[in-house]
mmCIF file of C-alpha atoms in Angstrom:
data_model
loop_
_atom_site.group_PDB
_atom_site.id
_atom_site.type_symbol
_atom_site.label_atom_id
_atom_site.label_comp_id
_atom_site.label_asym_id
_atom_site.label_seq_id
_atom_site.Cartn_x
_atom_site.Cartn_y
_atom_site.Cartn_z
ATOM 1 C CA MET U 3 -6.924 130.470 -55.347
ATOM 2 C CA ALA U 4 -7.938 131.791 -51.901
ATOM 3 C CA THR U 5 -8.567 128.935 -49.481
ATOM 4 C CA LYS U 6 -10.614 129.269 -46.337
ATOM 5 C CA ILE U 7 -11.094 127.031 -43.321
ATOM 6 C CA ARG U 8 -14.764 127.231 -42.381
ATOM 7 C CA LEU U 9 -17.722 125.282 -41.062
ATOM 8 C CA MET U 10 -20.005 123.166 -43.231
ATOM 9 C CA ARG U 11 -23.426 122.828 -41.612
ATOM 10 C CA MET U 12 -24.945 119.355 -41.371
ATOM 11 C CA GLY U 13 -27.701 117.730 -39.316
ATOM 12 C CA LYS U 14 -31.364 118.450 -38.710
ATOM 13 C CA ILE U 15 -33.227 121.728 -38.334
ATOM 14 C CA ARG U 16 -32.647 122.284 -34.604
ATOM 15 C CA THR U 17 -29.809 119.830 -34.026
ATOM 16 C CA PRO U 18 -26.914 120.974 -36.177
ATOM 17 C CA TYR U 19 -23.392 119.698 -36.271
ATOM 18 C CA PHE U 20 -20.571 121.066 -38.360
ATOM 19 C CA ARG U 21 -17.635 119.778 -40.349
ATOM 20 C CA ILE U 22 -14.475 121.872 -40.328
ATOM 21 C CA VAL U 23 -13.433 121.976 -43.970
ATOM 22 C CA VAL U 24 -10.843 123.606 -46.180
ATOM 23 C CA THR U 25 -12.526 125.017 -49.279
ATOM 24 C CA ASP U 26 -12.242 127.584 -52.034
ATOM 25 C CA SER U 27 -13.572 130.914 -50.761
ATOM 26 C CA ARG U 28 -15.777 131.295 -53.857
ATOM 27 C CA LYS U 29 -17.717 128.074 -53.204
ATOM 28 C CA ALA U 30 -21.046 127.876 -51.352
ATOM 29 C CA ARG U 31 -21.135 127.142 -47.624
ATOM 30 C CA ASN U 32 -22.037 123.493 -48.134
ATOM 31 C CA GLY U 33 -20.449 123.238 -51.555
ATOM 32 C CA LEU U 34 -17.513 121.163 -52.717
ATOM 33 C CA SER U 35 -14.632 121.186 -50.231
ATOM 34 C CA ILE U 36 -10.953 120.406 -50.626
ATOM 35 C CA GLU U 37 -10.473 118.556 -47.356
ATOM 36 C CA GLU U 38 -12.292 117.858 -44.104
ATOM 37 C CA ILE U 39 -10.032 118.456 -41.094
ATOM 38 C CA GLY U 40 -12.406 118.126 -38.145
ATOM 39 C CA ARG U 41 -15.886 118.323 -36.728
ATOM 40 C CA TYR U 42 -17.795 120.399 -34.190
ATOM 41 C CA VAL U 43 -20.970 119.314 -32.335
ATOM 42 C CA PRO U 44 -22.348 122.210 -30.240
ATOM 43 C CA GLY U 45 -25.494 120.420 -29.038
ATOM 44 C CA GLN U 46 -23.782 118.365 -26.336
ATOM 45 C CA GLU U 47 -22.318 119.313 -22.958
ATOM 46 C CA PRO U 48 -19.384 119.834 -23.276
ATOM 47 C CA SER U 49 -19.349 120.502 -27.015
ATOM 48 C CA ILE U 50 -17.433 118.028 -29.118
ATOM 49 C CA ILE U 51 -14.512 119.588 -30.980
ATOM 50 C CA GLU U 52 -12.281 117.272 -32.974
ATOM 51 C CA VAL U 53 -9.547 118.757 -35.155
ATOM 52 C CA ASN U 54 -6.774 116.993 -37.045
ATOM 53 C CA SER U 55 -4.008 119.292 -35.725
ATOM 54 C CA GLU U 56 -1.421 118.216 -38.276
ATOM 55 C CA ARG U 57 -3.671 119.059 -41.246
ATOM 56 C CA ALA U 58 -4.949 122.275 -39.654
ATOM 57 C CA LEU U 59 -1.379 123.521 -39.097
ATOM 58 C CA TYR U 60 -0.456 122.580 -42.665
ATOM 59 C CA TRP U 61 -3.347 124.575 -44.160
ATOM 60 C CA LEU U 62 -2.696 127.549 -41.874
ATOM 61 C CA GLY U 63 0.971 127.372 -42.923
ATOM 62 C CA VAL U 64 0.196 127.546 -46.657
ATOM 63 C CA GLY U 65 -2.065 130.571 -46.210
ATOM 64 C CA ALA U 66 -5.612 129.303 -45.623
ATOM 65 C CA GLN U 67 -7.643 131.859 -43.690
ATOM 66 C CA PRO U 68 -9.952 130.570 -40.929
ATOM 67 C CA SER U 69 -13.419 132.046 -40.441
ATOM 68 C CA GLU U 70 -14.167 133.690 -37.084
ATOM 69 C CA ALA U 71 -15.956 130.601 -35.784
ATOM 70 C CA VAL U 72 -13.164 128.243 -36.838
ATOM 71 C CA GLU U 73 -10.520 130.581 -35.370
ATOM 72 C CA ALA U 74 -12.338 130.427 -32.008
ATOM 73 C CA LEU U 75 -12.422 126.612 -32.225
ATOM 74 C CA LEU U 76 -8.712 126.475 -33.101
ATOM 75 C CA LYS U 77 -7.951 128.655 -30.056
ATOM 76 C CA VAL U 78 -9.865 126.204 -27.853
ATOM 77 C CA THR U 79 -7.901 123.236 -29.201
ATOM 78 C CA GLY U 80 -4.578 125.146 -29.030
ATOM 79 C CA ASP U 81 -3.803 124.865 -32.775
ATOM 80 C CA TRP U 82 -4.048 128.632 -33.339
ATOM 81 C CA GLN U 83 -1.485 129.270 -30.588
ATOM 82 C CA LYS U 84 0.852 126.669 -32.144
ATOM 83 C CA HIS U 85 0.526 128.345 -35.547
ATOM 84 C CA LYS U 86 1.202 131.846 -34.169
ATOM 85 C CA GLY U 87 3.832 130.724 -31.663
ATOM 86 C CA LEU U 88 1.862 131.984 -28.650
ATOM 87 C CA PRO U 89 1.803 130.446 -25.166
ATOM 88 C CA GLY U 90 -1.118 128.157 -24.279
ATOM 89 C CA THR U 91 -0.645 125.531 -26.961
ATOM 90 C CA GLU U 92 -2.362 122.942 -24.770
ATOM 91 C CA GLY U 93 -5.721 124.667 -25.338
ATOM 92 C CA THR U 94 -8.782 124.764 -23.088
ATOM 93 C CA LEU U 95 -10.687 121.873 -24.603
ATOM 94 C CA LYS U 96 -12.945 120.021 -22.144
ATOM 95 C CA PHE U 97 -13.695 116.342 -22.552
ATOM 96 C CA ALA U 98 -16.825 114.494 -21.488
ATOM 97 C CA ALA U 99 -16.462 111.703 -18.959
ATOM 98 C CA PRO U 100 -16.287 108.336 -20.694
ATOM 99 C CA LYS U 101 -19.534 106.394 -20.642
ATOM 100 C CA PRO U 102 -19.471 102.944 -19.044
ATOM 101 C CA ALA U 103 -19.713 100.038 -21.451
ATOM 102 C CA LYS U 104 -23.171 98.603 -22.000
ATOM 103 C CA SER U 105 -21.902 95.161 -21.005
ATOM 104 C CA VAL U 106 -21.043 96.477 -17.515
ATOM 105 C CA ALA U 107 -24.560 97.869 -17.043
ATOM 106 C CA TYR U 108 -26.049 94.607 -18.319
ATOM 107 C CA GLU U 109 -23.989 92.489 -15.905
ATOM 108 C CA ALA U 110 -25.021 94.724 -12.988
ATOM 109 C CA ALA U 111 -28.687 94.335 -13.944
ATOM 110 C CA VAL U 112 -28.321 90.547 -14.130
ATOM 111 C CA LYS U 113 -26.728 90.428 -10.663
ATOM 112 C CA ALA U 114 -29.498 92.588 -9.240
ATOM 113 C CA ALA U 115 -32.148 90.363 -10.803
ATOM 114 C CA ALA U 116 -30.480 87.224 -9.438
ATOM 115 C CA ALA U 117 -30.432 88.694 -5.923
ATOM 116 C CA GLU U 118 -34.199 89.327 -5.888
ATOM 117 C CA PRO U 119 -36.413 86.687 -4.262
ATOM 118 C CA ALA U 120 -38.160 84.309 -6.658
ATOM 119 C CA GLU U 121 -41.537 84.634 -4.894
ATOM 120 C CA GLY U 122 -43.533 87.663 -5.856
ATOM 121 C CA ALA U 123 -41.527 88.215 -9.025
ATOM 122 C CA THR U 124 -44.679 87.835 -11.076
ATOM 123 C CA THR U 125 -48.187 88.976 -10.368
ATOM 124 C CA LEU U 126 -50.682 86.164 -9.881
ATOM 125 C CA LYS U 127 -54.213 86.225 -11.204
ATOM 126 C CA LYS U 128 -56.934 87.172 -8.730
ATOM 127 C CA LYS U 129 -58.248 83.648 -8.174
ATOM 128 C CA ALA U 130 -54.735 82.267 -7.776
ATOM 129 C CA GLN U 131 -54.027 84.899 -5.115
ATOM 130 C CA GLU U 132 -57.218 83.997 -3.263
ATOM 131 C CA LYS U 133 -56.356 80.286 -3.316
ATOM 132 C CA LEU U 134 -52.855 80.979 -2.079
ATOM 133 C CA ALA U 135 -54.214 83.181 0.703
ATOM 134 C CA ALA U 136 -56.747 80.492 1.647
ATOM 135 C CA LYS U 137 -54.003 77.891 1.958
ATOM 136 C CA ALA U 138 -51.805 80.207 3.977
ATOM 137 C CA ASN U 139 -54.462 81.483 6.445
ATOM 138 C CA PRO U 140 -57.526 79.203 6.636
ATOM 139 C CA VAL U 141 -58.513 80.448 10.146
ATOM 140 C CA ALA U 142 -58.242 84.117 9.307
ATOM 141 C CA GLU U 143 -60.495 83.697 6.303
ATOM 142 C CA VAL U 144 -63.319 82.150 8.418
ATOM 143 C CA SER U 145 -63.323 85.071 10.833
ATOM 144 C CA GLU U 146 -63.368 87.628 8.027
ATOM 145 C CA PRO U 147 -66.885 86.801 6.734
ATOM 146 C CA ALA U 148 -68.258 87.101 10.292
ATOM 147 C CA ALA U 149 -66.644 90.478 10.631
ATOM 148 C CA VAL U 150 -68.055 91.512 7.273
ATOM 149 C CA ALA U 151 -71.553 90.346 8.312
ATOM 150 C CA THR U 152 -71.466 92.334 11.552
ATOM 151 C CA GLU U 153 -70.227 95.391 9.731
ATOM 152 C CA SER U 154 -73.062 95.142 7.213
ATOM 153 C CA GLU U 155 -75.636 94.779 10.042
ATOM 154 C CA VAL U 156 -74.356 97.737 12.073
ATOM 155 C CA PRO U 157 -75.537 100.463 9.691
ATOM 156 C CA ALA U 158 -79.008 98.859 9.520
ATOM 157 C CA VAL U 159 -79.355 98.864 13.355
ATOM 158 C CA GLU U 160 -78.044 102.348 13.929
ATOM 159 C CA ALA U 161 -80.554 105.168 13.800
ATOM 160 C CA THR U 162 -80.035 108.860 13.595
ATOM 161 C CA THR U 163 -80.667 111.080 16.618
ATOM 162 C CA GLU U 164 -83.685 112.641 14.918
ATOM 163 C CA ASP U 165 -85.297 109.213 14.501
ATOM 164 C CA VAL U 166 -84.713 108.401 18.203
ATOM 165 C CA VAL U 167 -86.246 111.692 19.399
ATOM 166 C CA VAL U 168 -89.301 111.204 17.180
ATOM 167 C CA ALA U 169 -89.696 107.608 18.368
ATOM 168 C CA GLU U 170 -89.517 108.644 22.065
ATOM 169 C CA ALA U 171 -92.029 111.416 21.557
ATOM 170 C CA THR U 172 -94.533 109.105 19.927
ATOM 171 C CA GLU U 173 -94.014 106.203 22.342
ATOM 172 C CA ALA U 174 -94.245 108.175 25.628
ATOM 173 C CA PRO U 175 -97.925 109.219 25.487
ATOM 174 C CA VAL U 176 -98.939 105.744 24.396
ATOM 175 C CA ALA U 177 -97.079 104.165 27.293
ATOM 176 C CA GLU U 178 -98.524 106.620 29.790
ATOM 177 C CA ALA U 179 -101.996 106.140 28.443
ATOM 178 C CA THR U 180 -101.861 102.384 28.715
ATOM 179 C CA GLU U 181 -100.089 102.310 32.062
ATOM 180 C CA ALA U 182 -102.243 104.901 33.824
ATOM 181 C CA PRO U 183 -105.576 103.109 33.583
ATOM 182 C CA VAL U 184 -103.960 99.867 34.608
ATOM 183 C CA ALA U 185 -102.410 101.513 37.629
ATOM 184 C CA GLU U 186 -105.676 103.229 38.544
ATOM 185 C CA ALA U 187 -107.554 100.013 38.141
ATOM 186 C CA THR U 188 -105.202 98.169 40.390
ATOM 187 C CA GLU U 189 -105.078 100.929 42.966
ATOM 188 C CA ALA U 190 -108.814 101.350 43.158
ATOM 189 C CA PRO U 191 -109.606 97.929 44.489
ATOM 190 C CA THR U 192 -106.842 98.089 47.047
ATOM 191 C CA GLU U 193 -108.150 101.397 48.332
ATOM 192 C CA ALA U 194 -111.642 100.030 48.432
ATOM 193 C CA ALA U 195 -110.458 97.032 50.289
ATOM 194 C CA ALA U 196 -108.636 99.184 52.783
ATOM 195 C CA GLU U 197 -111.738 101.190 53.619
#
């Protein structure tokens, strides 16, 4: 029986992971296997490669032939070099940095929450905010409505420059007309009196 060491595909459509298995060469890719000796997860950075070195060396020693992909993985872990007696048996496998425990992150979050001030931790309703502001600044609130009233009156008083020009043009002849006869009437008797 010809044994092979190859990958058995597992996982979802676009997120595969593989088992490194020893199987009969006549079986299907995901068919019955003799033994599982490791796993390979290419979707992470760095890729996860776990191989049971003792079992891999045993199967290589009894004549199991690795596929090209498995041979490349065994070279990364250093098991292929051990089997062939080549230098570099330590391999070039990279390991991800260990993740901190969730309890450490939780304790840090609790400390941060305890350090925050108690006031302003929750949002008050609108009326509650207004009452709190009224208690805190009673004088400032009295002056605000006056300021609001003057601001609302200012746009009503202001006129555009066109309105002012039109108003001056219409008022000037009326003023001259009413003032001129009054002036003439007052000047006439003084002149008559002077003669």
